[in-house]
CSV table of C-alpha atoms in Angstrom, one decimal:
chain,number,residue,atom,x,y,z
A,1,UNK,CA,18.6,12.4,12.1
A,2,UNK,CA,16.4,12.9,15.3
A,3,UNK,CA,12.8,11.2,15.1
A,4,UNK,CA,10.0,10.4,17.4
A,5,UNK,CA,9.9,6.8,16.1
A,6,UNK,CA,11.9,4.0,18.3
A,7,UNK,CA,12.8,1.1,15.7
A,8,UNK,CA,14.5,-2.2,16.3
A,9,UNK,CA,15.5,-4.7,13.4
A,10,UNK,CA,16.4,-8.0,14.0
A,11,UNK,CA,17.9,-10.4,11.7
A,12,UNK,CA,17.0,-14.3,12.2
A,13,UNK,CA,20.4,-15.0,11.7
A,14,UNK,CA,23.5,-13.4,13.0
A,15,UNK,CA,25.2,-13.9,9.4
A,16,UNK,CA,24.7,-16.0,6.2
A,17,UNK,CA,27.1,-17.8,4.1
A,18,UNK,CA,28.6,-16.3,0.9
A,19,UNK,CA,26.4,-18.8,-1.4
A,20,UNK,CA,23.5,-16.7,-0.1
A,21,UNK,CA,20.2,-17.5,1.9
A,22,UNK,CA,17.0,-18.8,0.5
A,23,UNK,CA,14.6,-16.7,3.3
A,24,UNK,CA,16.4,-14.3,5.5
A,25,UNK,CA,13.5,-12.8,7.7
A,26,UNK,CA,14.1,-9.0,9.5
A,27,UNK,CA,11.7,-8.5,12.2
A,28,UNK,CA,11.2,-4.4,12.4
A,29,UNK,CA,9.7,-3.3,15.7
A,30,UNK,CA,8.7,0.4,16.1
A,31,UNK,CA,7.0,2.8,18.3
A,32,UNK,CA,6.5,6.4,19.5
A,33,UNK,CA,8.0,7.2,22.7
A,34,UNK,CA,8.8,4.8,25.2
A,35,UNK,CA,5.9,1.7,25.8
A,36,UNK,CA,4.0,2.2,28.4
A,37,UNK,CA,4.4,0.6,31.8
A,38,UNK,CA,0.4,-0.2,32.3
A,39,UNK,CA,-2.3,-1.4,30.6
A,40,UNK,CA,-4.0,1.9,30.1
A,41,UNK,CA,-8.4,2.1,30.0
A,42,UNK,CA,-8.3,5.3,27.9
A,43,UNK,CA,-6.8,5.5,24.6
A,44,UNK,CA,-3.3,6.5,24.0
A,45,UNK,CA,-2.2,10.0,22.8
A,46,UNK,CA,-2.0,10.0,19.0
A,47,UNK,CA,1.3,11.7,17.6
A,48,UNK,CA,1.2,10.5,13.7
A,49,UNK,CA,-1.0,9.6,10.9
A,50,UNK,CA,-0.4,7.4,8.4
A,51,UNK,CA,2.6,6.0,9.2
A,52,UNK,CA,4.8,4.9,5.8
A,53,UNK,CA,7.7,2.9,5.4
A,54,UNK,CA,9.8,2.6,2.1
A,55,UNK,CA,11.8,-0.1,1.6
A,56,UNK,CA,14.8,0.2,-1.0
A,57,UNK,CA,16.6,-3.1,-1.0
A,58,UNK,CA,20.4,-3.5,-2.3
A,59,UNK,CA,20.7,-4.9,-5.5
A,60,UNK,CA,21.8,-8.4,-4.0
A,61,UNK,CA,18.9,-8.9,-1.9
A,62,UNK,CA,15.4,-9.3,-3.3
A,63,UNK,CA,11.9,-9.1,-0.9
A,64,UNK,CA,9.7,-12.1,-2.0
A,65,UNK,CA,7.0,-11.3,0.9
A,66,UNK,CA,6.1,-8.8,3.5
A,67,UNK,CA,4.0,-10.6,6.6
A,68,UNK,CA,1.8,-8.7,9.2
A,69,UNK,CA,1.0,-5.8,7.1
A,70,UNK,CA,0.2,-4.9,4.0
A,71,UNK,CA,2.5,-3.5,1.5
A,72,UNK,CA,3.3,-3.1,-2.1
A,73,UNK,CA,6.0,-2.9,-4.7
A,74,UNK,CA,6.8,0.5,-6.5
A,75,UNK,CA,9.8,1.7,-8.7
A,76,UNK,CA,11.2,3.7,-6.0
A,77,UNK,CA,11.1,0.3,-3.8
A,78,UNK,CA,8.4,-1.5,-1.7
A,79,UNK,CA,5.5,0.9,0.6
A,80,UNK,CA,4.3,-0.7,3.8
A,81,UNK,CA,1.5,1.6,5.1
A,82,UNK,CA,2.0,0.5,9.1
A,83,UNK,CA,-1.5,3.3,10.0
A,84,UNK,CA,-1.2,5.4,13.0
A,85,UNK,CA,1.3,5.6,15.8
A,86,UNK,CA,-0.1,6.2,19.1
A,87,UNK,CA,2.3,6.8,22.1
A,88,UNK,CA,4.0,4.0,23.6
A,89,UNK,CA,2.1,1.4,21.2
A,90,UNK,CA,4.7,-1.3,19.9
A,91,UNK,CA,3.7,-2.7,16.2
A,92,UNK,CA,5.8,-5.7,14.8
A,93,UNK,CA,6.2,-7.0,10.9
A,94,UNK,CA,8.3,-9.3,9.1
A,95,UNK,CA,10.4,-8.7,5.9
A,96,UNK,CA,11.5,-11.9,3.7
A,97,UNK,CA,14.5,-11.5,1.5
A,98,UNK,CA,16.4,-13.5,-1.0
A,99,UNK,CA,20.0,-13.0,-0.7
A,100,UNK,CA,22.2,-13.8,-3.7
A,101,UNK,CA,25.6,-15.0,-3.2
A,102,UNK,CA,28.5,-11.9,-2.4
A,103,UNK,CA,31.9,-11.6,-1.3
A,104,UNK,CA,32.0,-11.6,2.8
A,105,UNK,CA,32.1,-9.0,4.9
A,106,UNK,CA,29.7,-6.4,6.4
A,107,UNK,CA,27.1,-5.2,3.7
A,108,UNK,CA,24.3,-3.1,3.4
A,109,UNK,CA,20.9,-5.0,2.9
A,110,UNK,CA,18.8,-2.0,2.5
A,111,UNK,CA,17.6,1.6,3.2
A,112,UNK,CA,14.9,2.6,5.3
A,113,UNK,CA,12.9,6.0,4.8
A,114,UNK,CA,10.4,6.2,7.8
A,115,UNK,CA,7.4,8.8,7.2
A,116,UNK,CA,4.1,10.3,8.5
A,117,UNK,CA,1.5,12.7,8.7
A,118,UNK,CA,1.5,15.0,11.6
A,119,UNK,CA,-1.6,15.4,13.8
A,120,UNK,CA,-2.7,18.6,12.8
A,121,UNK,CA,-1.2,18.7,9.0
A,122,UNK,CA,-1.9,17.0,5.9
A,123,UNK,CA,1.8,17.5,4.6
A,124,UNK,CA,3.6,14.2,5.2
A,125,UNK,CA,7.1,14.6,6.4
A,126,UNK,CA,10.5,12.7,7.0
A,127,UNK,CA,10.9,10.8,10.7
A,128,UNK,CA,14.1,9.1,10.0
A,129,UNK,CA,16.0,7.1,7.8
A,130,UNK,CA,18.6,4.3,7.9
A,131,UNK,CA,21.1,2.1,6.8
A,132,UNK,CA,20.1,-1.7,7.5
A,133,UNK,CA,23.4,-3.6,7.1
A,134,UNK,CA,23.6,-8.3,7.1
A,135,UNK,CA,26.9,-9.8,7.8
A,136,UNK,CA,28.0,-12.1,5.6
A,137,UNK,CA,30.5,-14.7,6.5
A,138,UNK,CA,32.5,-18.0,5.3
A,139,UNK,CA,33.1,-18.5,9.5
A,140,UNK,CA,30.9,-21.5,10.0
A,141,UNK,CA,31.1,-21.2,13.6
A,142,UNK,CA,29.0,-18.0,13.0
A,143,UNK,CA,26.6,-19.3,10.2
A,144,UNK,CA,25.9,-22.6,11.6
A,145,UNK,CA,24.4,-20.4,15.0
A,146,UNK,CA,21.0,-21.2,16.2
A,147,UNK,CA,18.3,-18.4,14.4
A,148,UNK,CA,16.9,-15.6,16.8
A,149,UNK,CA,13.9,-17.8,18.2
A,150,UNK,CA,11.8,-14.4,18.7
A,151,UNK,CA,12.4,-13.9,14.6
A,152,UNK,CA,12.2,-17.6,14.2
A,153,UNK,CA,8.7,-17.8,16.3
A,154,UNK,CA,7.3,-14.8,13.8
A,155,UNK,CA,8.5,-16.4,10.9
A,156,UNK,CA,7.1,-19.8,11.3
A,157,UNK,CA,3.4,-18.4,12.8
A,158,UNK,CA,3.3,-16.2,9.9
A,159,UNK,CA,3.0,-19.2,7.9
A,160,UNK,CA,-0.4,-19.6,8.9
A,161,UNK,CA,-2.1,-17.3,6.8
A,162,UNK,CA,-0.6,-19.0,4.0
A,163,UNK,CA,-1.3,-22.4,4.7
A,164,UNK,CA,-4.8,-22.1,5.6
A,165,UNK,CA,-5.3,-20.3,2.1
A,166,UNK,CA,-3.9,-22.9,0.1
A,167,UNK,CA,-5.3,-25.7,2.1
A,168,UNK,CA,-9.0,-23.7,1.3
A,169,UNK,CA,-8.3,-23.7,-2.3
A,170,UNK,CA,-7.8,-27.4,-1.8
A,171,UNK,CA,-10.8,-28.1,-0.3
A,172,UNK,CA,-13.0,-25.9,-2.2
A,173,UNK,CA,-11.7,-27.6,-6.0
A,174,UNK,CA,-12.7,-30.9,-4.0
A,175,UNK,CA,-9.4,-32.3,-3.4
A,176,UNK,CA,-10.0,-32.4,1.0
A,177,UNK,CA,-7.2,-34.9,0.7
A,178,UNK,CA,-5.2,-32.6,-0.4
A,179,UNK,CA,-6.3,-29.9,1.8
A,180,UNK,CA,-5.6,-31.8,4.7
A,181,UNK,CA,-2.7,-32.8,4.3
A,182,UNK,CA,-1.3,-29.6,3.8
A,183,UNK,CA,-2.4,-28.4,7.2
A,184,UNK,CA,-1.3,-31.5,8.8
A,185,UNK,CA,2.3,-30.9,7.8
A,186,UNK,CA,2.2,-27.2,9.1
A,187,UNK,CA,0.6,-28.7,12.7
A,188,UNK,CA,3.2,-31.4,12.7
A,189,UNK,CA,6.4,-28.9,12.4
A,190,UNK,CA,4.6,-26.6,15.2
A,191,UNK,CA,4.0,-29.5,17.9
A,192,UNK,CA,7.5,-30.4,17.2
A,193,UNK,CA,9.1,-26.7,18.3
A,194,UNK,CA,6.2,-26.5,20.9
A,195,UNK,CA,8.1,-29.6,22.5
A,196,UNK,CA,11.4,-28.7,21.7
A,197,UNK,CA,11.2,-25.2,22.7
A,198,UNK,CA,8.6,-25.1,25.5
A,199,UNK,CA,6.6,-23.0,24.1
A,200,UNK,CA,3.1,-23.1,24.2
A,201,UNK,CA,2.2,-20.5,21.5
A,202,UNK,CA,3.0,-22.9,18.8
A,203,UNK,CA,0.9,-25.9,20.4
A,204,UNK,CA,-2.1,-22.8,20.5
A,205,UNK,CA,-1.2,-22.3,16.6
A,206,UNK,CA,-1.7,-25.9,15.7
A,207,UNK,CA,-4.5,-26.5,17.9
A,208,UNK,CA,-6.4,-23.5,16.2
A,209,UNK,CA,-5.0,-24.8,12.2
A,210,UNK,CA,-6.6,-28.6,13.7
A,211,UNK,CA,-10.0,-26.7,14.4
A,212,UNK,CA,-10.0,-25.0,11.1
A,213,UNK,CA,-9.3,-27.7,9.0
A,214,UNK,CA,-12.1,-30.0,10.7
A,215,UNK,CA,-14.2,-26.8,9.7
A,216,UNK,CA,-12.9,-26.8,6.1
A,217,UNK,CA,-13.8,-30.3,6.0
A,218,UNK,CA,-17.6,-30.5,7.8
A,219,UNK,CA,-18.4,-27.5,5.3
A,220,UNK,CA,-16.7,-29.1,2.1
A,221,UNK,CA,-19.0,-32.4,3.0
A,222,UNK,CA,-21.7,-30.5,3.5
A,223,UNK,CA,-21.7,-28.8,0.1
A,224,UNK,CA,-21.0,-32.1,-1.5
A,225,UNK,CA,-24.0,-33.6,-0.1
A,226,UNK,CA,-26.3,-30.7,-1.3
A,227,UNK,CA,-25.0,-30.8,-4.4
A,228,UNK,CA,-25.7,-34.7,-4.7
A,229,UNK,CA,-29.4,-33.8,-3.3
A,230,UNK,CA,-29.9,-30.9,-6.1
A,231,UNK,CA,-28.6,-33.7,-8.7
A,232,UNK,CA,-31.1,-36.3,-7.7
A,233,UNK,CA,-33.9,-33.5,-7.8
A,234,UNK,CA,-33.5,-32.6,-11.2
A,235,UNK,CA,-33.1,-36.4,-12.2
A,236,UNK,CA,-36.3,-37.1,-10.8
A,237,UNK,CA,-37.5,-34.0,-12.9
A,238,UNK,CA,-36.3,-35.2,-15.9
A,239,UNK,CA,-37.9,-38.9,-14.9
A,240,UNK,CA,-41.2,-37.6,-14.9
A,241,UNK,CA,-41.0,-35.7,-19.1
A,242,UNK,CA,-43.4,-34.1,-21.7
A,243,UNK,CA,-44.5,-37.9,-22.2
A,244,UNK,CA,-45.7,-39.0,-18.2
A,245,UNK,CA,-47.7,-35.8,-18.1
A,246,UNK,CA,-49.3,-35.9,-21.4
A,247,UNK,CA,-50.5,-39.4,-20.3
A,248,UNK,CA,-51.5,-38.3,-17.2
A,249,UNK,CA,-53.3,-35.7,-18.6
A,250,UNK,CA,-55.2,-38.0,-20.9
């Protein structure tokens, strides 16, 4: 089927064992036409609206998140609105499956129905759809392979949002302890791929998470002392009773 959408999928790894795979990550990379060379000062031509993506994974494979965009699951599979496509724009997301275990060989994961709404119509129509297919192997020449760093990078800064969510919930039910710790452990396993891979985006990431949590932790202090001063308030309030201003009164 012809379509006006370019898409990539990547797997993070080249194949999985037959016992399965906790999180298996596709990274799905789309645009319309080819991307632009330049950095362009007006904005790009529109060509869809509404962009949709329906996900209809094999019964093996399970989606237990979708990261970078927001999505939701239905009976006829899982809906990832992805918003307009504008020529030459690249957009990036993240699928995270749960693989059962399967006999080996070359099987499909799941089908992809692309759709949109043209420019000048309110009927949405079909762009393309697709066959996504995982290898799955007992080689362990070809399992034990290093993951695709670019779907490993996504992956792992993904994480983020996450983190930073359940390190607020931490802080804000008074366990900072807690909160920080949680945070810490993320920063730690980024500065460790920052050194072993060179790459400066994840030192950026943990520098940002560092900030953050100091943040979380000023504003979780500074709410526990105003709550102490409200306390001692109304203790002095209560000090000073019906009795102290009757006598004063007298």
């Amino acid at each position: 089927m012809s379509s006006s959408l370019d898409v990539f999928y990547t797997w993070n790894r080249e194949a999985i064992p037959v016992s399965g795979e906790n999180s298996l990550f596709l990274l799905i990379e789309w645009r319309s036409g080819p991307p632009a060379k330049r950095q362009l000062k007006t904005q790009p031509k529109l060509l869809f609206r509404e962009v949709e993506l329906l996900i209809k994974p094999e019964k093996d494979m399970e989606i237990k998140a979708v990261h970078g965009v927001r999505a939701k699951e239905s009976d006829a599979g899982w809906v990832i609105g992805l918003g307009n496509a504008y020529k030459g724009k690249t957009k990036s997301f993240l699928l995270e499956f749960d693989v059962s275990s399967q006999s080996p060989g070359k099987k499909p994961a799941c089908s992809a129905y692309w759709s949109a709404l043209k420019t000048k119509q309110e009927q949405r129509v079909l762009l393309r759809r697709e066959q996504i297919n995982l290898l799955v192997s007992t080689h362990f020449g070809v399992i034990g392979r290093e993951p695709d760093p670019r779907v490993q990078k996504y992956a792992v800064l993904s994480q983020s949002t996450v983190i930073m969510k359940q390190s607020l919930r931490a802080f804000e039910r008074g366990r900072s302890g807690e909160g920080k710790e949680i945070i810490k452990r993320h920063t730690d396993g980024l500065l460790i791929l920052a050194t072993r891979t060179g790459d400066l985006e994840y030192y950026r990431e943990a520098h940002i998470l560092s900030c953050l949590c100091l943040y979380y932790e000023q504003t979780h202090e500074k709410s526990c002392y105003d709550s102490v001063d409200v306390e001692e308030d109304q203790s002095l309030t209560v000090s000073y009773g019906k009795d102290y201003y009757d006598k004063e009164a007298k």
